[in-house]
């Protein structure tokens, strides 16, 4: 058969994701105190972001939390110039940043970069560049309560 | 069903000879039909037989082949069909689906996709080893050229580095031609006991090694700080390969392996993987590729089929690597795709967020 039929369809499923005790503690500190706190492994000392209730490396539960710094270093980044269904409107820059005092890097938008020229933007966002955490004025207790900005845009 | 029939025909067997079926099926969201093992069971001969679905994301096809091997190696079964099919092409928004593999509380909101994941690997590889975009592009050039000899490749043709460089950025530094297509396809292999293989086959592909290693879900744990490995390097694949080489008695992979079929959905993945497999030192792959070491007539022919860059029907992409690796050992690869004197073929799969790595080594009689 030369041309076969197709049938349009889709899934649209809603969820209530449990944030859990670890996530709730993290997001409450974000919203209420404008602080980024992270669990610290009692055995190896790894400070983990995003926060977790146990250390994956030592396989032990964690109950100690520390506050991390408001600046950090880019470890990886990208700029997305095209639109994907249900994903953020382009262009946007995202980076994994190792915040001072943390042992792992956490992703967020980098918002103060001119993205009109992709190659120039990529140079500005290089690995090793310093960024700071900027909190939103009205915080809702979600990961969007803060974003990163380059220290020297 | 077409894949199952083709594999059975090649083995000189019918469904009557098959004792159990392993069904290779990755996420079902691309198909848009939930739990496809339910409705595909008849098409793969599962009815009335032991039947199980295997799923490790992109690594699914190798994991399924491993499961087939374990069935036979356990002594419980003599002949097993490993089979699957996928229709990623029917999904209009595959990156929307792939975005949902990330944590809904902390990461998904930032538009993470498998393409951004490749970008993170690429920027680190570029930073650490000085890898250039043009060297990534050459992987696509070679792959599509190889795919000309593969009748079932989705993308194929003579393209240039300039063509790749001129293709639009999907996310910096990953361009459209650095990226695999959304494909539809099926694949199957028949795995039998040694006794049956010797009776039925003049030159079987022997399974010399099966290994798999998993890694943490968090990409940010693999870059800087207290990272135990670097996201630029496929260190988990290196661990899986080390175990596979031990099982297969391979001491010098660069000398003892003639061809490799790798699950590399982006050009940067292949550069990172050939380093992890010990085909060269870290950071050397781009230069060696440029010198032709991974070409059909080079030291190790990587992806004679064109590989994942030229066809990605996710559920069976890694199983296709096993099919193509086996054909190479059996001397049955299509004309032009056949590598000369293949003693060992390495097949890999990679699933999750560059997270589940699986290696199968196929070899000749010795």
Tab-separated table of N, CA, C and O in Angstrom, chain B residues 42-146:
chain	number	residue	atom	x	y	z
B	42	UNK	N	1.907	-12.285	20.776
B	42	UNK	CA	1.640	-13.240	19.692
B	42	UNK	C	2.586	-13.040	18.511
B	42	UNK	O	2.988	-14.007	17.866
B	43	UNK	N	2.918	-11.780	18.249
B	43	UNK	CA	3.756	-11.476	17.083
B	43	UNK	C	5.184	-11.967	17.260
B	43	UNK	O	5.941	-12.054	16.287
B	44	UNK	N	5.582	-12.273	18.491
B	44	UNK	CA	6.950	-12.748	18.730
B	44	UNK	C	6.974	-14.191	19.227
B	44	UNK	O	7.993	-14.674	19.711
B	45	UNK	N	5.848	-14.864	19.122
B	45	UNK	CA	5.816	-16.284	19.483
B	45	UNK	C	5.792	-16.538	20.983
B	45	UNK	O	6.180	-17.608	21.446
B	46	UNK	N	5.342	-15.564	21.739
B	46	UNK	CA	5.363	-15.713	23.192
B	46	UNK	C	4.236	-16.585	23.751
B	46	UNK	O	4.356	-17.146	24.833
B	47	UNK	N	3.169	-16.683	23.010
B	47	UNK	CA	2.001	-17.406	23.545
B	47	UNK	C	2.337	-18.887	23.790
B	47	UNK	O	2.883	-19.544	22.926
B	48	UNK	N	2.009	-19.366	24.984
B	48	UNK	CA	2.253	-20.777	25.319
B	48	UNK	C	3.693	-21.069	25.693
B	48	UNK	O	4.080	-22.223	25.853
B	49	UNK	N	4.513	-19.993	25.812
B	49	UNK	CA	5.930	-20.211	26.162
B	49	UNK	C	6.324	-19.302	27.320
B	49	UNK	O	5.675	-18.275	27.552
B	50	UNK	N	7.413	-19.654	28.020
B	50	UNK	CA	7.970	-18.691	28.986
B	50	UNK	C	8.308	-17.399	28.251
B	50	UNK	O	8.900	-17.452	27.165
B	51	UNK	N	7.939	-16.260	28.825
B	51	UNK	CA	8.043	-14.982	28.119
B	51	UNK	C	8.375	-13.906	29.140
B	51	UNK	O	7.720	-13.819	30.182
B	52	UNK	N	9.401	-13.121	28.894
B	52	UNK	CA	9.690	-12.002	29.812
B	52	UNK	C	10.145	-10.789	29.028
B	52	UNK	O	10.794	-10.901	27.999
B	53	UNK	N	9.762	-9.619	29.567
B	53	UNK	CA	10.204	-8.366	28.963
B	53	UNK	C	11.426	-7.856	29.720
B	53	UNK	O	11.471	-7.931	30.949
B	54	UNK	N	12.395	-7.341	28.981
B	54	UNK	CA	13.589	-6.739	29.590
B	54	UNK	C	13.630	-5.267	29.208
B	54	UNK	O	13.354	-4.921	28.064
B	55	UNK	N	14.009	-4.412	30.170
B	55	UNK	CA	14.015	-2.969	29.933
B	55	UNK	C	15.128	-2.301	30.745
B	55	UNK	O	15.063	-2.262	31.969
B	56	UNK	N	16.146	-1.834	30.068
B	56	UNK	CA	17.177	-0.991	30.699
B	56	UNK	C	17.412	0.238	29.818
B	56	UNK	O	18.553	0.617	29.552
B	57	UNK	N	16.311	0.834	29.338
B	57	UNK	CA	16.424	2.026	28.480
B	57	UNK	C	17.132	1.689	27.186
B	57	UNK	O	16.856	0.666	26.561
B	58	UNK	N	18.063	2.532	26.803
B	58	UNK	CA	18.790	2.309	25.555
B	58	UNK	C	19.602	1.031	25.555
B	58	UNK	O	19.930	0.497	24.497
B	59	UNK	N	19.941	0.534	26.741
B	59	UNK	CA	20.738	-0.692	26.830
B	59	UNK	C	19.874	-1.947	26.703
B	59	UNK	O	20.384	-3.072	26.698
B	60	UNK	N	18.551	-1.741	26.591
B	60	UNK	CA	17.598	-2.853	26.608
B	60	UNK	C	17.992	-4.031	25.715
B	60	UNK	O	17.955	-5.180	26.145
B	61	UNK	N	18.376	-3.754	24.489
B	61	UNK	CA	18.646	-4.839	23.538
B	61	UNK	C	19.797	-5.731	23.965
B	61	UNK	O	19.739	-6.953	23.782
B	62	UNK	N	20.833	-5.141	24.556
B	62	UNK	CA	21.948	-5.974	25.045
B	62	UNK	C	21.503	-6.717	26.292
B	62	UNK	O	21.781	-7.900	26.451
B	63	UNK	N	20.785	-6.025	27.175
B	63	UNK	CA	20.300	-6.690	28.388
B	63	UNK	C	19.408	-7.875	28.023
B	63	UNK	O	19.466	-8.934	28.655
B	64	UNK	N	18.574	-7.707	26.998
B	64	UNK	CA	17.692	-8.788	26.564
B	64	UNK	C	18.513	-9.951	26.018
B	64	UNK	O	18.224	-11.123	26.311
B	65	UNK	N	19.556	-9.637	25.240
B	65	UNK	CA	20.429	-10.697	24.719
B	65	UNK	C	21.146	-11.398	25.874
B	65	UNK	O	21.304	-12.624	25.864
B	66	UNK	N	21.556	-10.603	26.882
B	66	UNK	CA	22.162	-11.218	28.075
B	66	UNK	C	21.162	-12.172	28.720
B	66	UNK	O	21.516	-13.289	29.102
B	67	UNK	N	19.917	-11.719	28.860
B	67	UNK	CA	18.892	-12.559	29.491
B	67	UNK	C	18.699	-13.849	28.689
B	67	UNK	O	18.560	-14.936	29.266
B	68	UNK	N	18.719	-13.728	27.362
B	68	UNK	CA	18.609	-14.915	26.518
B	68	UNK	C	19.770	-15.867	26.772
B	68	UNK	O	19.590	-17.087	26.887
B	69	UNK	N	20.961	-15.284	26.883
B	69	UNK	CA	22.160	-16.100	27.173
B	69	UNK	C	22.018	-16.798	28.536
B	69	UNK	O	22.315	-17.984	28.668
B	70	UNK	N	21.536	-16.039	29.534
B	70	UNK	CA	21.400	-16.626	30.869
B	70	UNK	C	20.399	-17.790	30.856
B	70	UNK	O	20.582	-18.790	31.565
B	71	UNK	N	19.330	-17.672	30.066
B	71	UNK	CA	18.362	-18.767	29.928
B	71	UNK	C	19.078	-20.054	29.509
B	71	UNK	O	18.876	-21.116	30.092
B	72	UNK	N	19.913	-19.917	28.480
B	72	UNK	CA	20.562	-21.105	27.921
B	72	UNK	C	21.705	-21.560	28.829
B	72	UNK	O	21.861	-22.755	29.095
B	73	UNK	N	22.476	-20.585	29.337
B	73	UNK	CA	23.625	-20.928	30.184
B	73	UNK	C	23.178	-21.609	31.474
B	73	UNK	O	23.918	-22.410	32.047
B	74	UNK	N	21.943	-21.332	31.907
B	74	UNK	CA	21.442	-21.960	33.135
B	74	UNK	C	21.195	-23.447	32.927
B	74	UNK	O	21.062	-24.197	33.888
B	75	UNK	N	21.092	-23.856	31.675
B	75	UNK	CA	20.816	-25.258	31.392
B	75	UNK	C	19.328	-25.576	31.333
B	75	UNK	O	18.931	-26.690	31.013
B	76	UNK	N	18.488	-24.586	31.632
B	76	UNK	CA	17.042	-24.821	31.638
B	76	UNK	C	16.456	-24.824	30.234
B	76	UNK	O	15.417	-25.412	29.992
B	77	UNK	N	17.119	-24.130	29.308
B	77	UNK	CA	16.595	-24.018	27.939
B	77	UNK	C	17.725	-24.265	26.944
B	77	UNK	O	18.886	-23.958	27.219
B	78	UNK	N	17.354	-24.810	25.778
B	78	UNK	CA	18.336	-25.041	24.718
B	78	UNK	C	18.266	-24.007	23.612
B	78	UNK	O	19.249	-23.773	22.910
B	79	UNK	N	17.079	-23.419	23.410
B	79	UNK	CA	16.959	-22.441	22.326
B	79	UNK	C	15.970	-21.341	22.702
B	79	UNK	O	14.834	-21.620	23.084
B	80	UNK	N	16.451	-20.116	22.610
B	80	UNK	CA	15.682	-18.961	23.072
B	80	UNK	C	15.664	-17.914	21.953
B	80	UNK	O	16.684	-17.680	21.299
B	81	UNK	N	14.512	-17.295	21.765
B	81	UNK	CA	14.392	-16.198	20.806
B	81	UNK	C	14.399	-14.877	21.581
B	81	UNK	O	13.607	-14.698	22.509
B	82	UNK	N	15.317	-13.986	21.221
B	82	UNK	CA	15.351	-12.631	21.792
B	82	UNK	C	14.873	-11.691	20.698
B	82	UNK	O	15.473	-11.654	19.615
B	83	UNK	N	13.813	-10.950	20.959
B	83	UNK	CA	13.166	-10.230	19.860
B	83	UNK	C	12.471	-8.971	20.382
B	83	UNK	O	12.073	-8.914	21.549
B	84	UNK	N	12.341	-7.987	19.509
B	84	UNK	CA	11.605	-6.779	19.882
B	84	UNK	C	11.401	-5.881	18.679
B	84	UNK	O	11.901	-6.160	17.579
B	85	UNK	N	10.642	-4.830	18.891
B	85	UNK	CA	10.408	-3.832	17.834
B	85	UNK	C	10.042	-2.521	18.506
B	85	UNK	O	9.595	-2.510	19.661
B	86	UNK	N	10.269	-1.429	17.802
B	86	UNK	CA	9.911	-0.119	18.361
B	86	UNK	C	9.501	0.792	17.214
B	86	UNK	O	9.886	0.564	16.058
B	87	UNK	N	8.693	1.794	17.553
B	87	UNK	CA	8.234	2.743	16.539
B	87	UNK	C	8.353	4.159	17.095
B	87	UNK	O	7.369	4.860	17.265
B	88	UNK	N	9.603	4.545	17.387
B	88	UNK	CA	9.851	5.881	17.948
B	88	UNK	C	9.374	6.955	16.973
B	88	UNK	O	8.966	8.038	17.368
B	89	UNK	N	9.398	6.610	15.681
B	89	UNK	CA	9.019	7.554	14.641
B	89	UNK	C	7.577	8.055	14.800
B	89	UNK	O	7.236	9.129	14.336
B	90	UNK	N	6.740	7.216	15.430
B	90	UNK	CA	5.334	7.612	15.569
B	90	UNK	C	5.126	8.640	16.666
B	90	UNK	O	4.054	9.233	16.772
B	91	UNK	N	6.137	8.809	17.521
B	91	UNK	CA	6.010	9.789	18.604
B	91	UNK	C	6.398	11.161	18.057
B	91	UNK	O	7.502	11.348	17.537
B	92	UNK	N	5.515	12.101	18.163
B	92	UNK	CA	5.790	13.419	17.584
B	92	UNK	C	6.686	14.257	18.485
B	92	UNK	O	7.272	15.236	18.041
B	93	UNK	N	6.742	13.895	19.766
B	93	UNK	CA	7.474	14.725	20.730
B	93	UNK	C	8.382	13.847	21.594
B	93	UNK	O	8.241	13.805	22.813
B	94	UNK	N	9.330	13.183	20.949
B	94	UNK	CA	10.146	12.218	21.703
B	94	UNK	C	10.980	12.893	22.787
B	94	UNK	O	11.215	12.317	23.847
B	95	UNK	N	11.410	14.150	22.565
B	95	UNK	CA	12.198	14.806	23.624
B	95	UNK	C	11.307	15.218	24.806
B	95	UNK	O	11.781	15.318	25.934
B	96	UNK	N	10.037	15.436	24.555
B	96	UNK	CA	9.113	15.678	25.672
B	96	UNK	C	9.032	14.427	26.540
B	96	UNK	O	9.048	14.496	27.776
B	97	UNK	N	8.993	13.268	25.897
B	97	UNK	CA	8.981	12.003	26.646
B	97	UNK	C	10.282	11.853	27.418
B	97	UNK	O	10.290	11.546	28.611
B	98	UNK	N	11.399	12.110	26.742
B	98	UNK	CA	12.697	11.877	27.383
B	98	UNK	C	12.933	12.853	28.531
B	98	UNK	O	13.616	12.523	29.504
B	99	UNK	N	12.360	14.040	28.451
B	99	UNK	CA	12.467	14.996	29.558
B	99	UNK	C	11.899	14.397	30.854
B	99	UNK	O	12.383	14.691	31.955
B	100	UNK	N	10.906	13.513	30.724
B	100	UNK	CA	10.276	12.955	31.935
B	100	UNK	C	11.147	11.927	32.644
B	100	UNK	O	10.776	11.447	33.713
B	101	UNK	N	12.310	11.574	32.082
B	101	UNK	CA	13.188	10.664	32.828
B	101	UNK	C	13.918	11.433	33.934
B	101	UNK	O	14.543	10.830	34.800
B	102	UNK	N	13.845	12.775	33.915
B	102	UNK	CA	14.528	13.541	34.961
B	102	UNK	C	13.622	13.816	36.156
B	102	UNK	O	12.387	13.838	36.021
B	103	UNK	N	14.254	14.049	37.291
B	103	UNK	CA	13.579	14.255	38.568
B	103	UNK	C	12.568	15.406	38.465
B	103	UNK	O	12.930	16.508	38.047
B	104	UNK	N	11.320	15.150	38.848
B	104	UNK	CA	10.296	16.185	38.692
B	104	UNK	C	10.439	17.351	39.671
B	104	UNK	O	9.886	18.421	39.438
B	105	UNK	N	11.178	17.158	40.772
B	105	UNK	CA	11.291	18.225	41.777
B	105	UNK	C	12.444	19.173	41.477
B	105	UNK	O	12.343	20.376	41.692
B	106	UNK	N	13.561	18.633	40.996
B	106	UNK	CA	14.801	19.416	40.948
B	106	UNK	C	15.358	19.652	39.540
B	106	UNK	O	16.161	20.554	39.342
B	107	UNK	N	15.008	18.817	38.570
B	107	UNK	CA	15.752	18.887	37.298
B	107	UNK	C	14.894	19.021	36.054
B	107	UNK	O	15.297	19.643	35.082
B	108	UNK	N	13.716	18.414	36.053
B	108	UNK	CA	12.933	18.331	34.819
B	108	UNK	C	12.558	19.711	34.274
B	108	UNK	O	12.470	19.912	33.075
B	109	UNK	N	12.369	20.660	35.192
B	109	UNK	CA	11.885	22.002	34.813
B	109	UNK	C	12.840	22.746	33.893
B	109	UNK	O	12.468	23.749	33.298
B	110	UNK	N	14.088	22.294	33.820
B	110	UNK	CA	15.082	23.060	33.072
B	110	UNK	C	15.247	22.565	31.639
B	110	UNK	O	16.258	22.843	30.990
B	111	UNK	N	14.244	21.835	31.182
B	111	UNK	CA	14.259	21.411	29.785
B	111	UNK	C	15.337	20.386	29.483
B	111	UNK	O	15.837	20.325	28.358
B	112	UNK	N	15.710	19.596	30.490
B	112	UNK	CA	16.723	18.567	30.232
B	112	UNK	C	16.158	17.522	29.280
B	112	UNK	O	15.009	17.103	29.414
B	113	UNK	N	16.969	17.126	28.315
B	113	UNK	CA	16.605	16.075	27.363
B	113	UNK	C	17.855	15.236	27.134
B	113	UNK	O	18.930	15.556	27.662
B	114	UNK	N	17.727	14.205	26.326
B	114	UNK	CA	18.936	13.436	26.020
B	114	UNK	C	19.914	14.288	25.198
B	114	UNK	O	21.111	14.059	25.224
B	115	UNK	N	19.379	15.296	24.497
B	115	UNK	CA	20.275	16.152	23.696
B	115	UNK	C	21.082	17.084	24.612
B	115	UNK	O	22.283	17.260	24.425
B	116	UNK	N	20.434	17.648	25.634
B	116	UNK	CA	21.210	18.477	26.563
B	116	UNK	C	22.237	17.612	27.298
B	116	UNK	O	23.347	18.055	27.576
B	117	UNK	N	21.840	16.361	27.570
B	117	UNK	CA	22.764	15.434	28.243
B	117	UNK	C	24.030	15.245	27.398
B	117	UNK	O	25.150	15.263	27.921
B	118	UNK	N	23.830	15.068	26.100
B	118	UNK	CA	24.987	14.929	25.197
B	118	UNK	C	25.800	16.222	25.179
B	118	UNK	O	27.031	16.186	25.107
B	119	UNK	N	25.098	17.350	25.263
B	119	UNK	CA	25.807	18.640	25.271
B	119	UNK	C	26.711	18.738	26.500
B	119	UNK	O	27.848	19.213	26.409
B	120	UNK	N	26.208	18.296	27.653
B	120	UNK	CA	27.023	18.354	28.882
B	120	UNK	C	28.268	17.471	28.737
B	120	UNK	O	29.357	17.845	29.159
B	121	UNK	N	28.090	16.293	28.132
B	121	UNK	CA	29.252	15.430	27.918
B	121	UNK	C	30.226	16.112	26.943
B	121	UNK	O	31.435	16.120	27.180
B	122	UNK	N	29.664	16.714	25.900
B	122	UNK	CA	30.514	17.337	24.880
B	122	UNK	C	31.302	18.520	25.443
B	122	UNK	O	32.502	18.627	25.203
B	123	UNK	N	30.643	19.395	26.206
B	123	UNK	CA	31.384	20.576	26.688
B	123	UNK	C	32.497	20.157	27.646
B	123	UNK	O	33.564	20.773	27.665
B	124	UNK	N	32.262	19.085	28.401
B	124	UNK	CA	33.343	18.625	29.296
B	124	UNK	C	34.483	17.973	28.493
B	124	UNK	O	35.656	18.164	28.782
B	125	UNK	N	34.114	17.185	27.475
B	125	UNK	CA	35.143	16.545	26.642
B	125	UNK	C	35.967	17.622	25.923
B	125	UNK	O	37.184	17.521	25.795
B	126	UNK	N	35.266	18.672	25.475
B	126	UNK	CA	35.954	19.771	24.790
B	126	UNK	C	36.891	20.490	25.750
B	126	UNK	O	38.020	20.837	25.403
B	127	UNK	N	36.420	20.715	26.976
B	127	UNK	CA	37.200	21.443	27.970
B	127	UNK	C	38.437	20.647	28.393
B	127	UNK	O	39.541	21.173	28.461
B	128	UNK	N	38.235	19.359	28.661
B	128	UNK	CA	39.313	18.547	29.231
B	128	UNK	C	40.319	18.116	28.164
B	128	UNK	O	41.524	18.138	28.390
B	129	UNK	N	39.808	17.713	26.981
B	129	UNK	CA	40.691	17.119	25.970
B	129	UNK	C	40.897	18.007	24.739
B	129	UNK	O	41.597	17.615	23.805
B	130	UNK	N	40.227	19.157	24.711
B	130	UNK	CA	40.372	20.032	23.546
B	130	UNK	C	39.641	19.518	22.318
B	130	UNK	O	39.959	19.912	21.184
B	131	UNK	N	38.682	18.625	22.504
B	131	UNK	CA	37.920	18.081	21.375
B	131	UNK	C	37.171	19.203	20.664
B	131	UNK	O	36.574	20.053	21.318
B	132	UNK	N	37.221	19.200	19.338
B	132	UNK	CA	36.548	20.254	18.569
B	132	UNK	C	35.275	19.721	17.922
B	132	UNK	O	35.146	18.522	17.683
B	133	UNK	N	34.375	20.660	17.628
B	133	UNK	CA	33.099	20.270	17.004
B	133	UNK	C	33.321	19.536	15.683
B	133	UNK	O	32.594	18.606	15.343
B	134	UNK	N	34.347	19.951	14.932
B	134	UNK	CA	34.624	19.327	13.635
B	134	UNK	C	34.986	17.852	13.807
B	134	UNK	O	34.674	17.017	12.959
B	135	UNK	N	35.657	17.542	14.928
B	135	UNK	CA	36.050	16.141	15.156
B	135	UNK	C	34.837	15.294	15.524
B	135	UNK	O	34.772	14.119	15.202
B	136	UNK	N	33.876	15.907	16.229
B	136	UNK	CA	32.613	15.193	16.489
B	136	UNK	C	31.895	14.967	15.159
B	136	UNK	O	31.355	13.898	14.898
B	137	UNK	N	31.897	16.001	14.329
B	137	UNK	CA	31.183	15.934	13.048
B	137	UNK	C	31.683	14.764	12.192
B	137	UNK	O	30.903	14.104	11.512
B	138	UNK	N	32.999	14.499	12.264
B	138	UNK	CA	33.579	13.421	11.448
B	138	UNK	C	32.996	12.059	11.792
B	138	UNK	O	32.967	11.154	10.959
B	139	UNK	N	32.534	11.904	13.025
B	139	UNK	CA	31.899	10.638	13.431
B	139	UNK	C	30.616	10.443	12.620
B	139	UNK	O	30.333	9.343	12.124
B	140	UNK	N	29.855	11.521	12.452
B	140	UNK	CA	28.617	11.443	11.668
B	140	UNK	C	28.923	11.171	10.201
B	140	UNK	O	28.233	10.394	9.542
B	141	UNK	N	29.991	11.808	9.695
B	141	UNK	CA	30.372	11.616	8.287
B	141	UNK	C	30.683	10.140	8.027
B	141	UNK	O	30.181	9.531	7.083
B	142	UNK	N	31.518	9.543	8.902
B	142	UNK	CA	31.885	8.127	8.726
B	142	UNK	C	30.661	7.230	8.889
B	142	UNK	O	30.453	6.289	8.114
B	143	UNK	N	29.833	7.515	9.899
B	143	UNK	CA	28.683	6.655	10.176
B	143	UNK	C	27.726	6.614	8.988
B	143	UNK	O	27.296	5.547	8.555
B	144	UNK	N	27.395	7.791	8.474
B	144	UNK	CA	26.431	7.822	7.357
B	144	UNK	C	27.017	7.190	6.101
B	144	UNK	O	26.291	6.591	5.310
B	145	UNK	N	28.333	7.326	5.947
B	145	UNK	CA	28.992	6.664	4.817
B	145	UNK	C	28.913	5.158	4.967
B	145	UNK	O	28.551	4.434	4.023
B	146	UNK	N	29.222	4.648	6.167
B	146	UNK	CA	29.115	3.205	6.420
B	146	UNK	C	27.695	2.711	6.176
B	146	UNK	O	27.484	1.610	5.657
